[in-house]
Amino acid sequence: MTRQLLDHVYSVVVVLAVFFVILKIVAPSPDAARQSRESEIAPYLDLDILDYSSPLDRAILKEALTAYYPGEPGRGDSLLSAIDAHRREAFTNPALKAGAEKPGLTPRTLARLAPMYVQFVLLYAVVLVLTVYGARMMGTFRFIRTQQRRLPALLEFLYTIAGARREIPLPGRITHALAALMRSLVNGMLYALLFSPAYVIAYSFKSHMEGGAYLFMVVLGVVSNGMLVTSANRFYTFLVHESARGYVDTAIVKGLNASYMWNVPDGLPRRAILRPAGASRGHVFHHIYENARYLYIPAVKQQASFLITGLVIIEMALNIQGHLCYELMQNILYRDYEVVAGIVIAIFLVVKATEVMVDIWFIRESRRYENANA
Amino acid sequence: MPMRDLGSRQRIPWLLVRLTRLVTDSPDRLWAGLWILGIGALWAWDAAFLNRPAYLRLQAAFVNTMAGATLTVLFTLVLGWSAGLVLDSLSRRSSRIPYLLLTFTLSLIRSLPQIVGILIGYVLLTIFIERDIVRSTYLHLIWTALLISVFTFLELTDLLRERIDQYRKTDFFNAMLCCGIPERRIINVDVLWKNSLAHIFQKLIATFGMAIFLQCSIDFIISVGLSMDVSLSNFPPTLGSLLASLDSKQDILAIGVALGRPGYAGELLFRHLQGISVAFLIVFSLVCMYKISNGIVRRYRL
């Protein structure tokens, strides 16, 4: 455990060291580039006779420069682009506005970003807990359905309309076919929803996002970007892997319940989907589930990393003001790389903290099993 | 009804039996077929009902996205394979320092959220474009594919190392060494090519889906909020950038309207075709890649 924790500490130390080097490189030297550009264009900006928004004045200046510097045909274009950039920046660069914050990681910027960071971490924690629980639930549901060896809903519908369900009386057969068709449609829509990128779902319901839409963001974080379905698939893989182990056959031979049909004497109750461990005692699935749950713990690290990606996409793509990743995007846009590096490192620390916690959780669980076996 | 109850008491159409076999035995083939069929049907529908300029834009965006995802898969294969072999070789050397350094670097990449890394790479691209280092518009696609592959190749590396380690423990490996076959050949040809191809293929299909998702997301984000310094008209259109256009956003908003007013659903297929087509192409491709990847696992019992 100590070794694993040390690994994490080393990586955090190395990344922080790299971060400080990057900060030194990208720290805003009082706008050296802008100052040099402005000293170049300053004489032209002082010319009151020119209106740079007028195409005629611009053409006159360009021609004058071409005549004055015949060997440098591109000089006029370069100068006009520099003037345009300067004029645009005067409107768009928040650092140039009256009362604007100084660029870089100033205490004021940090104080503004801190609540956003806390909010981001809380959002992340809630979504992570929900997805871990949701993945287990969905994985369990899929595993039980597979063990029940049921036909997929669409095939069931096709079989029914093809006359392969003659044991059902005719009116019931129609209802049966329609129910299967409905199930199939709902499944299809669920898949579409679960695989939709967050922005597709979000823009289907709202044309504009505002701050404070936390519940909406939590829902998006859980259901979108294929997050839940991919994690559930991983958990399902562990369940399948465990169900093929020798102890399962031994347990069945020893008389544990082994039917996966709902609500039959040796089967599983439906509530086993919501509470797989609690509701399946006395059934072989209980042991399969407990072992799969243990194996799944390290996979939470991968899930956490992908979840962060999903949350960053949600906050950036939806352009929600007052959120950490919106700030990240704005600072990339305004080239304030010191703040960008700060936010990136803060996000990195969230991932690292999750990895540390997952490692501790896994080691504790391992010890519990070791003690139980001793 | 449980599948085992489908006895031979009733005659079941031949086509349905074949379909059932396809679903149970090789779902990857079924979903690959459905993907091609779905995209073909959409292409025909759009050719009939979507206006010509939007149709051409959509076609270009789809081709560019698929080309980008394919490039990502190629880069992932090269990076993943190389990293797997290098790690395997370093892990058995007496000096542990190079091995520890490489695993440390890889674990750092793992800890950096993919999208943040790709965004930083995008900032570099804009700087290159501004300084006229990058001129070809298609370099954007190659650059994005390379960036995405930096964050996807690790899973392939893990898989390859796991396969090599597994085979290294078997008698087969030692027997081949005794026969004088070079270790490099055993690993590359006998372990990875002959005995792990299905595993690698499955991972690459999953990477293809992930590449589509990340590329669309990054292009969407860039189009929405990072388009001040470099004109996006210089970049080849992708599904993500097309989705971010105002027309497409309004089309997607119509889905929500149709959910509230089911009578409006028909309009989606005619009046809001551009946005709906883009969203369909992204979501349908992601679902199909997931299903194909799972189907391979099922068919080859991986």
XYZ file of C-alpha atoms in Angstrom:
676
model
C 0.000 0.000 0.000
C 2.813 2.339 0.964
C 4.532 1.671 -2.358
C 1.420 2.449 -4.347
C 0.837 5.633 -2.387
C 4.465 6.617 -2.936
C 4.005 6.122 -6.685
C 1.101 8.542 -6.611
C 3.058 11.023 -4.506
C 6.012 10.850 -6.933
C 3.802 11.451 -9.918
C 2.104 14.413 -8.226
C 5.505 15.855 -7.272
C 6.863 15.412 -10.820
C 3.777 16.926 -12.390
C 3.840 19.853 -9.954
C 7.522 20.420 -10.754
C 6.750 20.376 -14.485
C 3.827 22.676 -13.778
C 6.019 25.250 -12.040
C 8.517 25.135 -14.891
C 5.655 25.685 -17.348
C 4.373 28.530 -15.182
C 7.763 30.191 -15.317
C 7.766 29.877 -19.099
C 4.193 30.970 -19.736
C 3.890 33.526 -16.912
C 2.701 36.716 -18.545
C 5.716 39.003 -18.869
C 3.822 42.300 -18.908
C 2.646 41.622 -22.445
C 6.013 41.841 -24.129
C 4.641 40.583 -27.419
C 1.771 43.040 -27.371
C 4.040 45.935 -26.419
C 6.439 45.196 -29.244
C 3.537 44.924 -31.709
C 2.031 48.142 -30.423
C 5.287 50.045 -30.687
C 5.324 48.976 -34.340
C 1.820 50.161 -35.106
C 1.674 53.150 -32.715
C 2.689 55.785 -35.328
C -0.063 54.587 -37.645
C -2.681 54.537 -34.893
C -1.950 58.185 -34.182
C -2.888 59.219 -37.724
C -6.203 61.014 -37.143
C -6.870 61.366 -40.835
C -7.321 57.596 -41.227
C -10.429 55.697 -40.268
C -9.433 52.032 -40.114
C -13.004 50.862 -40.407
C -13.290 52.525 -43.819
C -12.255 50.264 -46.741
C -11.202 53.356 -48.742
C -8.797 54.582 -46.020
C -7.380 51.087 -45.634
C -6.800 50.798 -49.383
C -5.092 54.226 -49.433
C -2.775 53.235 -46.569
C -1.953 49.933 -48.262
C -1.139 51.617 -51.562
C 0.959 54.280 -49.824
C 2.967 51.596 -48.043
C 3.426 49.609 -51.260
C 4.737 52.772 -52.954
C 6.949 53.659 -49.991
C 8.375 50.146 -49.537
C 8.425 48.716 -53.077
C 10.541 45.719 -52.091
C 8.077 44.544 -49.400
C 4.715 43.917 -51.043
C 3.257 42.177 -47.960
C 4.076 44.977 -45.532
C 0.735 46.731 -45.953
C -1.213 43.521 -45.299
C 0.856 42.661 -42.218
C 0.440 46.135 -40.782
C -3.298 46.178 -41.394
C -3.694 42.748 -39.772
C -1.715 43.959 -36.734
C -3.934 47.055 -36.509
C -7.062 44.888 -36.836
C -5.805 42.558 -34.102
C -5.126 45.553 -31.850
C -8.602 47.018 -32.451
C -10.262 43.642 -31.927
C -8.347 43.015 -28.746
C -9.444 46.363 -27.348
C -13.010 45.033 -27.471
C -12.524 41.366 -26.694
C -9.597 41.048 -24.324
C -10.997 41.401 -20.804
C -7.519 42.254 -19.512
C -7.571 45.531 -21.452
C -10.893 46.701 -20.049
C -11.198 49.190 -17.185
C -11.027 47.450 -13.786
C -9.993 44.209 -15.433
C -8.125 41.497 -13.577
C -4.421 41.206 -14.193
C -3.609 38.172 -16.317
C -2.104 35.117 -14.648
C -2.765 33.298 -11.408
C -3.296 36.278 -9.135
C -4.889 35.885 -5.672
C -8.027 37.504 -7.083
C -8.211 34.957 -9.901
C -7.610 32.108 -7.462
C -10.382 33.386 -5.188
C -12.734 33.514 -8.168
C -11.781 30.029 -9.373
C -11.843 28.302 -5.952
C -15.668 28.044 -5.600
C -15.880 26.833 -9.210
C -13.340 24.128 -8.439
C -15.230 23.005 -5.331
C -18.412 22.901 -7.382
C -16.670 20.871 -10.091
C -15.295 18.372 -7.565
C -18.722 17.975 -5.940
C -20.379 17.450 -9.302
C -17.715 14.912 -10.209
C -18.087 13.033 -6.905
C -21.874 12.801 -7.209
C -21.724 11.631 -10.829
C -18.969 9.123 -10.035
C -20.954 7.543 -7.190
C -24.068 7.380 -9.364
C -22.239 5.856 -12.320
C -20.475 3.243 -10.188
C -23.814 2.221 -8.693
C -25.563 2.489 -12.078
C -22.885 0.374 -13.774
C -23.322 -2.403 -11.217
C -27.074 -2.242 -11.582
C -27.058 -2.287 -15.381
C -24.347 -4.947 -15.519
C -26.352 -7.131 -13.113
C -29.535 -6.645 -15.134
C -27.787 -7.590 -18.374
C -26.148 -10.629 -16.786
C -29.428 -11.935 -15.357
C -31.237 -11.355 -18.666
C -28.488 -13.261 -20.489
C -28.717 -16.133 -18.006
C -32.477 -16.227 -18.520
C -31.684 -16.924 -22.175
C -34.461 -14.708 -23.411
C -34.763 -13.741 -27.028
C -34.031 -10.088 -27.832
C -37.304 -8.123 -27.939
C -37.194 -7.542 -31.699
C -36.672 -11.251 -32.406
C -39.494 -12.108 -30.007
C -41.740 -9.777 -32.006
C -40.652 -11.328 -35.301
C -41.163 -14.863 -33.955
C -44.627 -13.955 -32.733
C -45.767 -12.430 -36.002
C -44.211 -15.323 -37.912
C -46.541 -17.659 -36.034
C -44.019 -19.329 -33.754
C -46.024 -18.581 -30.614
C -49.095 -20.609 -31.374
C -49.358 -21.780 -27.774
C -50.583 -18.257 -26.933
C -54.255 -17.646 -27.882
C -54.725 -15.161 -30.752
C -55.788 -11.979 -28.889
C -52.975 -12.549 -26.366
C -50.547 -13.166 -29.201
C -51.225 -9.721 -30.669
C -50.691 -8.100 -27.284
C -47.538 -10.173 -26.836
C -46.197 -9.044 -30.223
C -47.018 -5.393 -29.536
C -45.397 -5.560 -26.097
C -42.247 -7.054 -27.646
C -42.219 -4.349 -30.311
C -42.603 -1.646 -27.673
C -39.783 -3.164 -25.609
C -37.608 -3.202 -28.665
C -38.358 0.469 -29.431
C -37.695 1.489 -25.830
C -34.394 -0.442 -25.888
C -33.396 1.320 -29.102
C -34.242 4.734 -27.663
C -32.356 3.929 -24.463
C -29.268 2.954 -26.435
C -29.518 6.152 -28.472
C -29.800 8.174 -25.256
C -26.949 6.411 -23.480
C -24.572 6.772 -26.425
C -25.481 10.347 -27.294
C -22.772 12.882 -26.592
C -23.901 15.276 -23.847
C -24.247 18.226 -26.223
C -26.675 16.348 -28.474
C -28.967 15.612 -25.519
C -28.542 19.065 -23.993
C -29.295 20.990 -27.171
C -32.337 18.781 -27.777
C -33.937 20.301 -24.706
C -32.402 23.715 -24.249
C -31.068 26.268 -26.686
C -29.181 28.107 -23.961
C -27.660 26.898 -20.706
C -27.387 28.998 -17.609
C -25.443 28.552 -14.404
C -27.126 26.624 -11.616
C -28.424 23.805 -13.801
C -26.718 21.280 -11.494
C -29.366 18.581 -11.584
C -29.410 18.727 -15.378
C -25.618 18.429 -15.434
C -25.637 15.478 -13.040
C -28.197 13.692 -15.222
C -26.171 14.493 -18.349
C -22.966 13.302 -16.684
C -24.529 9.970 -15.775
C -26.527 9.103 -18.864
C -24.619 10.680 -21.740
C -21.318 10.081 -23.562
C -21.691 6.284 -23.317
C -20.353 6.557 -19.775
C -22.888 4.344 -18.028
C -23.192 1.727 -20.719
C -19.413 1.310 -21.092
C -18.924 0.930 -17.338
C -21.870 -1.468 -17.116
C -20.331 -3.512 -19.895
C -17.082 -3.764 -17.952
C -18.929 -4.928 -14.838
C -20.913 -7.419 -16.927
C -17.620 -8.817 -18.272
C -16.448 -9.437 -14.697
C -19.748 -11.156 -13.868
C -19.442 -13.432 -16.922
C -15.813 -14.175 -16.073
C -16.694 -15.056 -12.481
C -19.692 -17.171 -13.474
C -17.354 -19.444 -15.467
C -15.174 -20.231 -12.423
C -15.144 -23.636 -10.782
C -16.571 -22.524 -7.437
C -19.868 -21.707 -9.131
C -20.363 -25.341 -10.202
C -19.339 -26.506 -6.717
C -21.861 -24.137 -5.132
C -24.621 -25.407 -7.426
C -23.764 -29.023 -6.603
C -23.901 -28.145 -2.920
C -27.464 -26.967 -3.394
C -27.357 -23.199 -3.683
C -30.180 -21.665 -5.682
C -29.094 -21.322 -9.291
C -32.117 -20.388 -11.377
C -32.059 -16.889 -12.830
C -35.785 -16.703 -13.546
C -37.699 -14.018 -11.669
C -39.666 -14.893 -8.573
C -39.487 -18.700 -8.742
C -38.562 -20.669 -5.567
C -34.878 -21.156 -6.514
C -34.685 -17.975 -8.594
C -33.976 -14.319 -7.963
C -36.333 -11.563 -6.845
C -36.583 -8.555 -9.167
C -35.192 -6.309 -6.456
C -31.849 -8.102 -7.005
C -31.224 -5.518 -9.745
C -31.377 -2.641 -7.266
C -29.733 -4.482 -4.359
C -27.723 -7.285 -5.971
C -25.811 -8.311 -2.849
C -28.617 -8.049 -0.313
C -31.427 -9.547 -2.338
C -29.520 -12.548 -3.679
C -28.414 -14.289 -0.470
C -28.644 -18.049 -0.761
C -28.277 -17.812 -4.522
C -25.080 -18.564 -6.408
C -25.340 -15.109 -7.985
C -24.570 -13.548 -4.596
C -21.032 -14.975 -4.714
C -20.546 -14.161 -8.381
C -21.619 -10.594 -7.703
C -19.423 -10.123 -4.630
C -16.317 -11.310 -6.490
C -17.102 -9.257 -9.588
C -17.640 -6.195 -7.393
C -14.188 -6.721 -5.887
C -12.555 -7.125 -9.307
C -14.347 -4.049 -10.590
C -12.811 -1.715 -7.988
C -9.562 -0.957 -9.934
C -11.651 -0.277 -13.047
C -13.188 2.698 -11.216
C -9.917 4.541 -11.955
C -10.490 4.268 -15.701
C -14.109 5.183 -15.199
C -13.071 8.295 -13.238
C -10.707 9.454 -15.960
C -13.367 9.034 -18.643
C -15.920 10.723 -16.406
C -13.702 13.800 -16.066
C -13.455 13.914 -19.863
C -17.249 13.748 -20.032
C -17.712 16.544 -17.496
C -15.158 18.769 -19.224
C -17.000 18.213 -22.513
C -20.335 19.043 -20.872
C -19.118 22.283 -19.276
C -17.219 23.426 -22.353
C -19.666 22.415 -25.034
C -22.646 23.891 -23.237
C -20.799 27.169 -22.569
C -22.158 27.479 -19.039
C -20.750 30.592 -17.426
C -19.414 30.321 -13.896
C -18.139 26.762 -14.323
C -14.502 25.706 -14.108
C -14.191 24.313 -17.624
C -15.906 27.339 -19.116
C -13.166 29.381 -17.457
C -10.586 26.963 -18.848
C -11.945 27.503 -22.334
C -12.071 31.294 -21.927
C -8.471 31.345 -20.730
C -7.337 29.199 -23.652
C -9.156 31.654 -25.894
C -7.462 34.682 -24.316
C -4.096 32.914 -24.167
C -3.761 33.204 -20.403
C -1.749 29.986 -20.189
C -0.849 30.464 -16.538
C -4.509 30.084 -15.547
C -4.905 27.251 -18.083
C -1.997 25.381 -16.501
C -3.450 26.015 -13.041
C -6.869 24.607 -13.967
C -5.333 21.604 -15.741
C -3.222 20.768 -12.704
C -6.281 21.140 -10.441
C -8.176 18.657 -12.630
C -5.157 16.339 -12.619
C -5.184 16.425 -8.804
C -8.830 15.315 -8.792
C -7.933 12.302 -10.935
C -4.931 11.512 -8.739
C -6.999 11.820 -5.549
C -9.522 9.388 -7.025
C -6.739 6.952 -7.933
C -5.357 7.103 -4.392
C -8.792 6.527 -2.871
C -9.544 3.646 -5.234
C -6.193 2.023 -4.394
C -6.896 2.335 -0.660
C -10.396 0.917 -1.177
C -9.031 -2.007 -3.195
C -6.284 -2.799 -0.691
C -8.772 -2.706 2.198
C -11.135 -5.023 0.347
C -8.221 -7.372 -0.440
C -7.278 -7.477 3.235
C -10.871 -8.224 4.170
C -10.824 -11.244 1.839
C -7.392 -12.333 3.108
C -8.627 -12.159 6.707
C -11.776 -14.050 5.808
C -9.703 -16.828 4.251
C -7.176 -17.003 7.100
C -40.054 -16.649 -23.527
C -36.822 -18.551 -22.926
C -34.931 -19.491 -26.077
C -34.675 -23.158 -25.187
C -38.459 -23.406 -25.421
C -38.342 -22.778 -29.140
C -38.905 -26.318 -30.141
C -39.454 -27.796 -33.537
C -43.198 -28.040 -32.930
C -43.834 -25.033 -35.137
C -42.386 -24.172 -38.512
C -40.172 -21.103 -38.228
C -39.318 -19.167 -41.386
C -35.812 -19.891 -42.650
C -34.861 -16.217 -42.681
C -35.803 -15.846 -39.021
C -33.708 -18.870 -38.083
C -30.716 -17.367 -39.916
C -31.289 -14.028 -38.203
C -31.443 -15.717 -34.783
C -28.166 -17.515 -35.505
C -26.600 -14.255 -36.556
C -27.784 -12.552 -33.351
C -26.533 -15.329 -31.105
C -23.394 -16.524 -32.910
C -21.885 -13.529 -34.697
C -23.534 -10.290 -33.594
C -20.494 -8.335 -34.789
C -21.274 -9.212 -38.398
C -24.919 -8.336 -37.898
C -24.069 -4.909 -36.454
C -21.413 -4.204 -39.073
C -24.065 -4.936 -41.692
C -26.610 -2.772 -39.877
C -24.119 0.093 -39.681
C -23.474 0.026 -43.410
C -27.188 -0.393 -44.107
C -28.145 2.467 -41.781
C -25.629 4.849 -43.277
C -26.618 3.786 -46.784
C -30.301 4.410 -46.005
C -29.507 7.838 -44.545
C -27.367 8.690 -47.571
C -30.241 7.809 -49.926
C -32.768 9.730 -47.811
C -30.548 12.806 -47.637
C -29.877 12.621 -51.364
C -33.632 12.826 -51.887
C -34.668 15.368 -49.266
C -31.695 17.404 -48.046
C -30.697 20.553 -49.953
C -27.609 20.146 -52.117
C -25.092 22.377 -50.241
C -25.981 20.826 -46.871
C -25.843 17.359 -48.416
C -22.331 17.969 -49.753
C -21.205 19.428 -46.408
C -22.615 16.419 -44.568
C -20.928 14.009 -46.943
C -17.555 15.748 -46.537
C -17.966 15.892 -42.742
C -18.749 12.179 -42.552
C -15.818 11.202 -44.770
C -13.433 13.444 -42.800
C -14.628 12.088 -39.455
C -14.246 8.492 -40.571
C -10.834 9.269 -42.072
C -9.777 10.894 -38.793
C -11.006 7.909 -36.766
C -9.222 5.485 -39.104
C -5.990 7.468 -38.748
C -6.412 7.383 -34.974
C -6.739 3.606 -35.110
C -3.571 3.357 -37.222
C -1.598 5.621 -34.883
C -2.955 3.730 -31.876
C -1.849 0.447 -33.396
C 1.656 1.720 -34.098
C 2.067 3.453 -30.721
C 0.422 0.664 -28.733
C 2.374 -2.120 -30.420
C 5.694 -0.260 -30.084
C 5.083 0.679 -26.441
C 4.043 -2.893 -25.625
C 7.210 -4.342 -27.120
C 9.478 -1.713 -25.575
C 7.920 -2.177 -22.125
C 8.194 -5.957 -22.409
C 11.833 -5.697 -23.403
C 12.708 -3.137 -20.692
C 10.909 -5.098 -17.968
C 13.370 -7.978 -18.366
C 16.567 -5.934 -18.318
C 18.733 -5.813 -15.232
C 18.534 -2.013 -15.042
C 15.038 -1.069 -13.908
C 15.381 2.676 -14.357
C 14.328 2.968 -18.057
C 11.368 0.670 -17.388
C 10.260 2.664 -14.354
C 10.634 5.934 -16.237
C 8.523 4.704 -19.129
C 5.775 3.227 -16.936
C 5.768 6.437 -14.922
C 5.329 8.520 -18.079
C 2.538 6.269 -19.284
C 0.752 6.476 -15.953
C 1.000 10.273 -16.147
C -0.697 10.211 -19.555
C -3.359 7.967 -18.035
C -4.032 10.512 -15.287
C -4.510 13.411 -17.677
C -8.112 13.620 -18.903
C -8.138 12.918 -22.639
C -10.082 15.973 -23.632
C -7.777 18.348 -21.727
C -4.704 16.863 -23.409
C -6.320 17.128 -26.818
C -7.309 20.747 -26.166
C -3.739 21.610 -25.245
C -2.649 19.946 -28.482
C -5.196 22.045 -30.338
C -3.704 25.221 -28.840
C -0.337 24.105 -30.240
C -1.958 23.575 -33.638
C -3.383 27.111 -33.679
C 0.056 28.462 -32.785
C 1.590 26.457 -35.664
C -1.061 27.764 -38.040
C -0.557 31.364 -36.916
C 3.188 31.034 -37.422
C 2.589 29.468 -40.814
C 4.297 26.223 -39.833
C 1.176 24.207 -40.672
C -0.345 25.104 -44.014
C -2.228 22.088 -45.330
C -5.803 22.034 -44.070
C -5.746 18.244 -43.807
C -2.896 18.405 -41.315
C -5.595 19.362 -38.810
C -7.142 15.897 -39.178
C -3.794 14.137 -38.914
C -2.781 16.216 -35.902
C -6.086 15.576 -34.096
C -5.836 11.854 -34.867
C -2.309 11.752 -33.478
C -3.384 13.605 -30.336
C -6.310 11.286 -29.731
C -4.134 8.235 -30.265
C -1.731 9.448 -27.557
C -4.597 8.957 -25.113
C -6.002 5.737 -26.571
C -2.915 3.627 -27.227
C -2.411 2.775 -23.542
C -5.304 0.326 -23.498
C -3.803 -1.509 -26.455
C -0.395 -1.538 -24.775
C -1.943 -3.055 -21.629
C -3.674 -5.699 -23.715
C -0.525 -6.642 -25.626
C 1.535 -6.879 -22.450
C -1.109 -9.022 -20.821
C -1.111 -11.380 -23.832
C 2.681 -11.563 -23.958
C 2.906 -12.238 -20.211
C 0.226 -14.904 -20.443
C 2.013 -16.744 -23.259
C 5.414 -16.312 -21.657
C 4.202 -18.518 -18.787
C 3.200 -21.352 -21.123
C 5.362 -24.239 -22.329
C 4.710 -23.204 -25.895
C 6.888 -20.116 -25.477
C 9.854 -22.000 -24.018
C 9.486 -24.792 -26.567
C 9.759 -22.308 -29.423
C 12.791 -20.700 -27.806
C 14.403 -24.148 -27.554
C 13.724 -24.665 -31.251
C 15.894 -21.638 -31.928
C 13.141 -19.267 -32.974
C 14.061 -15.681 -32.084
C 12.049 -14.222 -29.217
C 11.078 -11.188 -31.302
C 9.446 -13.456 -33.868
C 7.646 -15.523 -31.225
C 6.148 -12.398 -29.671
C 5.269 -10.542 -32.856
C 4.136 -13.436 -35.014
C 3.128 -16.358 -32.825
C 1.787 -14.601 -29.752
C 0.400 -11.342 -31.089
C -0.401 -11.999 -34.730
C -1.534 -15.616 -34.643
C -3.024 -15.822 -31.162
C -4.150 -12.331 -30.247
C -5.513 -10.926 -33.478
C -9.148 -11.099 -32.362
C -8.269 -9.324 -29.088
C -6.380 -6.602 -30.934
C -9.100 -6.203 -33.533
C -11.741 -5.876 -30.826
C -9.697 -3.207 -29.041
C -9.157 -1.303 -32.293
C -12.885 -1.303 -33.049
C -13.509 0.131 -29.572
C -10.783 2.711 -30.285
C -12.516 3.619 -33.547
C -15.710 4.409 -31.592
C -13.778 6.359 -28.980
C -11.985 8.313 -31.732
C -15.308 9.303 -33.324
C -16.597 10.459 -29.938
C -13.489 12.451 -29.012
C -13.048 13.992 -32.445
C -16.678 15.115 -32.637
C -16.501 16.482 -29.090
C -13.291 18.416 -29.628
C -14.493 19.864 -32.933
C -17.809 20.798 -31.349
C -16.059 22.560 -28.454
C -13.636 24.341 -30.782
C -16.463 25.471 -33.045
C -18.536 26.693 -30.121
C -15.959 28.585 -28.174
C -12.412 28.555 -29.436
C -12.608 30.079 -32.861
C -11.149 33.542 -32.446
C -7.622 33.383 -33.730
C -7.771 30.725 -36.412
C -10.559 30.685 -38.935
C -12.364 27.364 -38.797
C -13.122 27.688 -42.485
C -9.501 26.596 -42.958
C -10.235 23.277 -41.261
C -11.894 20.374 -43.020
C -15.496 19.992 -41.823
C -16.223 17.128 -39.438
C -19.444 15.876 -37.880
C -18.589 17.736 -34.648
C -18.064 21.101 -36.343
C -21.145 20.617 -38.512
C -23.209 19.838 -35.421
C -22.022 23.061 -33.796
C -23.368 25.197 -36.650
C -26.476 27.192 -35.815
C -28.635 25.320 -38.350
C -27.782 21.949 -36.849
C -28.329 23.173 -33.289
C -31.812 24.383 -34.205
C -32.498 21.060 -35.899
C -31.501 19.175 -32.755
C -33.666 21.438 -30.643
C -36.562 20.189 -32.763
C -36.074 16.706 -31.238
C -37.097 18.124 -27.854
C -40.059 19.856 -29.496
C -41.100 16.569 -31.129
C -40.967 14.786 -27.767
C -43.489 17.284 -26.401
C -45.571 17.373 -29.599
C -45.404 13.928 -31.230
C -47.223 15.290 -34.293
C -44.110 17.298 -35.090
C -41.919 14.178 -35.349
C -42.542 13.857 -39.092
C -41.030 17.293 -39.644
C -37.719 16.056 -38.243
C -37.190 13.903 -41.308
C -37.760 16.725 -43.772
C -37.346 20.214 -42.280
C -34.564 19.483 -39.778
C -32.646 16.951 -41.775
C -29.125 18.382 -41.509
C -28.850 18.387 -37.703
C -30.803 15.162 -37.327
C -28.560 13.432 -39.889
C -25.381 14.586 -38.132
C -26.674 13.505 -34.711
C -27.840 10.186 -36.159
C -24.477 9.523 -37.807
C -22.603 10.160 -34.548
C -24.923 8.238 -32.222
C -25.618 5.352 -34.612
C -21.904 4.911 -35.330
C -21.112 4.881 -31.600
C -23.833 2.305 -30.860
C -22.727 0.117 -33.779
C -19.043 0.240 -32.796
C -19.956 -0.757 -29.248
C -22.096 -3.619 -30.515
C -19.478 -4.793 -33.018
C -16.782 -4.722 -30.344
C -18.990 -6.695 -27.933
C -19.968 -9.048 -30.740
C -16.326 -9.913 -31.372
C -15.897 -10.686 -27.675
C -18.896 -12.991 -27.886
C -17.973 -14.687 -31.154
C -14.393 -15.456 -30.191
C -15.187 -15.904 -26.461
C -12.422 -13.423 -25.540
